[in-house]
Amino acid sequence: QPEWYFLFAYAILRSIPNKLGGVIALVMSIAILFLMPLLHTNETQGLQFYPLNQILFWYMVIMILLLTWIGARPVEAPYIITGQILTILYFSYYIINPLIIKLWDNMLNS
């Protein structure tokens, strides 16, 4: 079991049954945190003008906290499926968030 600040990534690693897929997901879960500031192309810099993304931000905070908790739990029946669901939700945030930003920018500019 790793240190507490890597437990969310450890939960993602454990939730994927394929070893290679789990390692790729582990690396992507950490690499995406470093890539997000570089991919930030919003017209405004803050989230104060994006109310849906404010909600999504807190959704992401809750996902990371729950994944951290799941990473500290033993590999047993209820924790495995919970980790898999949370892993899907974790990566779906990075797909949904930019789409909602683009949608919101289009609504504000039209």
PDB file of C-alpha atoms in Angstrom:
ATOM      1  CA  GLN A   1       0.000   0.000   0.000  1.00  0.00           C
ATOM      2  CA  PRO A   2       1.524   3.341  -1.053  1.00  0.00           C
ATOM      3  CA  GLU A   3       1.561   6.641   0.786  1.00  0.00           C
ATOM      4  CA  TRP A   4      -1.797   8.361   1.285  1.00  0.00           C
ATOM      5  CA  TYR A   5      -1.291  10.863  -1.554  1.00  0.00           C
ATOM      6  CA  PHE A   6      -0.988   8.056  -4.131  1.00  0.00           C
ATOM      7  CA  LEU A   7      -3.877   5.949  -2.834  1.00  0.00           C
ATOM      8  CA  PHE A   8      -6.267   7.286  -5.503  1.00  0.00           C
ATOM      9  CA  ALA A   9      -3.872   6.106  -8.244  1.00  0.00           C
ATOM     10  CA  TYR A  10      -3.398   2.796  -6.448  1.00  0.00           C
ATOM     11  CA  ALA A  11      -7.178   2.305  -6.397  1.00  0.00           C
ATOM     12  CA  ILE A  12      -7.254   2.929 -10.152  1.00  0.00           C
ATOM     13  CA  LEU A  13      -4.447   0.389 -10.639  1.00  0.00           C
ATOM     14  CA  ARG A  14      -6.329  -2.231  -8.615  1.00  0.00           C
ATOM     15  CA  SER A  15      -9.655  -1.616 -10.339  1.00  0.00           C
ATOM     16  CA  ILE A  16      -8.454  -2.749 -13.771  1.00  0.00           C
ATOM     17  CA  PRO A  17      -8.019  -6.541 -14.003  1.00  0.00           C
ATOM     18  CA  ASN A  18      -5.508  -6.427 -16.886  1.00  0.00           C
ATOM     19  CA  LYS A  19      -1.987  -5.690 -15.577  1.00  0.00           C
ATOM     20  CA  LEU A  20      -0.881  -3.606 -18.553  1.00  0.00           C
ATOM     21  CA  GLY A  21      -4.188  -1.735 -18.627  1.00  0.00           C
ATOM     22  CA  GLY A  22      -3.899  -1.033 -14.924  1.00  0.00           C
ATOM     23  CA  VAL A  23      -0.380   0.351 -15.276  1.00  0.00           C
ATOM     24  CA  ILE A  24      -1.436   2.529 -18.223  1.00  0.00           C
ATOM     25  CA  ALA A  25      -4.424   3.829 -16.252  1.00  0.00           C
ATOM     26  CA  LEU A  26      -2.170   4.482 -13.235  1.00  0.00           C
ATOM     27  CA  VAL A  27       0.288   6.508 -15.322  1.00  0.00           C
ATOM     28  CA  MET A  28      -2.521   8.370 -17.092  1.00  0.00           C
ATOM     29  CA  SER A  29      -4.261   9.215 -13.804  1.00  0.00           C
ATOM     30  CA  ILE A  30      -1.141  11.025 -12.609  1.00  0.00           C
ATOM     31  CA  ALA A  31       0.036  12.365 -15.995  1.00  0.00           C
ATOM     32  CA  ILE A  32      -3.324  13.952 -16.709  1.00  0.00           C
ATOM     33  CA  LEU A  33      -2.936  16.079 -13.582  1.00  0.00           C
ATOM     34  CA  PHE A  34       0.295  17.486 -15.029  1.00  0.00           C
ATOM     35  CA  LEU A  35      -1.146  17.940 -18.529  1.00  0.00           C
ATOM     36  CA  MET A  36      -4.343  19.759 -17.543  1.00  0.00           C
ATOM     37  CA  PRO A  37      -2.712  23.189 -17.011  1.00  0.00           C
ATOM     38  CA  LEU A  38      -1.024  22.917 -20.412  1.00  0.00           C
ATOM     39  CA  LEU A  39      -4.309  22.036 -22.122  1.00  0.00           C
ATOM     40  CA  HIS A  40      -6.213  24.888 -20.469  1.00  0.00           C
ATOM     41  CA  THR A  41      -7.570  26.947 -23.385  1.00  0.00           C
ATOM     42  CA  ASN A  42     -10.547  28.695 -21.801  1.00  0.00           C
ATOM     43  CA  GLU A  43     -11.392  32.236 -22.789  1.00  0.00           C
ATOM     44  CA  THR A  44     -11.475  33.130 -19.098  1.00  0.00           C
ATOM     45  CA  GLN A  45      -8.985  31.873 -16.556  1.00  0.00           C
ATOM     46  CA  GLY A  46     -11.220  31.129 -13.591  1.00  0.00           C
ATOM     47  CA  LEU A  47     -14.237  28.937 -12.993  1.00  0.00           C
ATOM     48  CA  GLN A  48     -16.341  31.813 -11.645  1.00  0.00           C
ATOM     49  CA  PHE A  49     -18.013  32.181 -15.059  1.00  0.00           C
ATOM     50  CA  TYR A  50     -18.609  28.458 -15.520  1.00  0.00           C
ATOM     51  CA  PRO A  51     -21.263  27.372 -12.981  1.00  0.00           C
ATOM     52  CA  LEU A  52     -21.576  23.816 -14.322  1.00  0.00           C
ATOM     53  CA  ASN A  53     -17.819  23.371 -14.107  1.00  0.00           C
ATOM     54  CA  GLN A  54     -17.868  24.562 -10.514  1.00  0.00           C
ATOM     55  CA  ILE A  55     -20.190  21.664  -9.758  1.00  0.00           C
ATOM     56  CA  LEU A  56     -17.952  19.323 -11.749  1.00  0.00           C
ATOM     57  CA  PHE A  57     -14.930  20.535  -9.762  1.00  0.00           C
ATOM     58  CA  TRP A  58     -16.512  19.423  -6.491  1.00  0.00           C
ATOM     59  CA  TYR A  59     -17.576  16.183  -8.187  1.00  0.00           C
ATOM     60  CA  MET A  60     -13.887  15.614  -8.982  1.00  0.00           C
ATOM     61  CA  VAL A  61     -12.791  16.397  -5.426  1.00  0.00           C
ATOM     62  CA  ILE A  62     -15.287  13.851  -4.114  1.00  0.00           C
ATOM     63  CA  MET A  63     -14.100  11.261  -6.679  1.00  0.00           C
ATOM     64  CA  ILE A  64     -10.461  11.675  -5.603  1.00  0.00           C
ATOM     65  CA  LEU A  65     -11.390  11.425  -1.915  1.00  0.00           C
ATOM     66  CA  LEU A  66     -13.464   8.297  -2.515  1.00  0.00           C
ATOM     67  CA  LEU A  67     -10.728   6.723  -4.649  1.00  0.00           C
ATOM     68  CA  THR A  68      -8.229   7.485  -1.879  1.00  0.00           C
ATOM     69  CA  TRP A  69     -10.509   5.775   0.622  1.00  0.00           C
ATOM     70  CA  ILE A  70     -10.985   2.764  -1.689  1.00  0.00           C
ATOM     71  CA  GLY A  71      -7.203   2.524  -2.164  1.00  0.00           C
ATOM     72  CA  ALA A  72      -6.778   2.060   1.587  1.00  0.00           C
ATOM     73  CA  ARG A  73      -9.425  -0.694   1.770  1.00  0.00           C
ATOM     74  CA  PRO A  74      -8.637  -4.389   1.265  1.00  0.00           C
ATOM     75  CA  VAL A  75      -9.264  -6.030  -2.100  1.00  0.00           C
ATOM     76  CA  GLU A  76     -12.693  -7.490  -1.363  1.00  0.00           C
ATOM     77  CA  ALA A  77     -16.040  -7.743  -3.121  1.00  0.00           C
ATOM     78  CA  PRO A  78     -17.751  -4.401  -2.422  1.00  0.00           C
ATOM     79  CA  TYR A  79     -14.558  -2.359  -2.763  1.00  0.00           C
ATOM     80  CA  ILE A  80     -13.569  -3.814  -6.132  1.00  0.00           C
ATOM     81  CA  ILE A  81     -16.742  -2.800  -7.974  1.00  0.00           C
ATOM     82  CA  THR A  82     -16.797   0.554  -6.169  1.00  0.00           C
ATOM     83  CA  GLY A  83     -13.233   1.228  -7.322  1.00  0.00           C
ATOM     84  CA  GLN A  84     -14.116   0.312 -10.902  1.00  0.00           C
ATOM     85  CA  ILE A  85     -17.106   2.655 -10.932  1.00  0.00           C
ATOM     86  CA  LEU A  86     -15.079   5.471  -9.388  1.00  0.00           C
ATOM     87  CA  THR A  87     -12.304   4.916 -11.937  1.00  0.00           C
ATOM     88  CA  ILE A  88     -14.774   5.362 -14.790  1.00  0.00           C
ATOM     89  CA  LEU A  89     -16.153   8.490 -13.138  1.00  0.00           C
ATOM     90  CA  TYR A  90     -12.626   9.846 -12.565  1.00  0.00           C
ATOM     91  CA  PHE A  91     -11.644   9.605 -16.224  1.00  0.00           C
ATOM     92  CA  SER A  92     -15.064  10.761 -17.445  1.00  0.00           C
ATOM     93  CA  TYR A  93     -14.475  14.083 -15.682  1.00  0.00           C
ATOM     94  CA  TYR A  94     -11.570  14.842 -18.002  1.00  0.00           C
ATOM     95  CA  ILE A  95     -13.784  14.188 -21.017  1.00  0.00           C
ATOM     96  CA  ILE A  96     -16.887  16.038 -19.803  1.00  0.00           C
ATOM     97  CA  ASN A  97     -15.201  19.128 -18.322  1.00  0.00           C
ATOM     98  CA  PRO A  98     -13.689  20.535 -21.570  1.00  0.00           C
ATOM     99  CA  LEU A  99     -16.898  19.807 -23.467  1.00  0.00           C
ATOM    100  CA  ILE A 100     -18.976  21.799 -20.996  1.00  0.00           C
ATOM    101  CA  ILE A 101     -16.453  24.662 -21.109  1.00  0.00           C
ATOM    102  CA  LYS A 102     -16.690  24.789 -24.907  1.00  0.00           C
ATOM    103  CA  LEU A 103     -20.498  24.627 -24.725  1.00  0.00           C
ATOM    104  CA  TRP A 104     -20.607  27.417 -22.161  1.00  0.00           C
ATOM    105  CA  ASP A 105     -18.202  29.593 -24.197  1.00  0.00           C
ATOM    106  CA  ASN A 106     -20.385  29.104 -27.281  1.00  0.00           C
ATOM    107  CA  MET A 107     -23.494  30.096 -25.323  1.00  0.00           C
ATOM    108  CA  LEU A 108     -21.817  33.222 -23.954  1.00  0.00           C
ATOM    109  CA  ASN A 109     -20.403  34.309 -27.310  1.00  0.00           C
ATOM    110  CA  SER A 110     -23.623  33.885 -29.301  1.00  0.00           C
TER     111      SER A 110
END
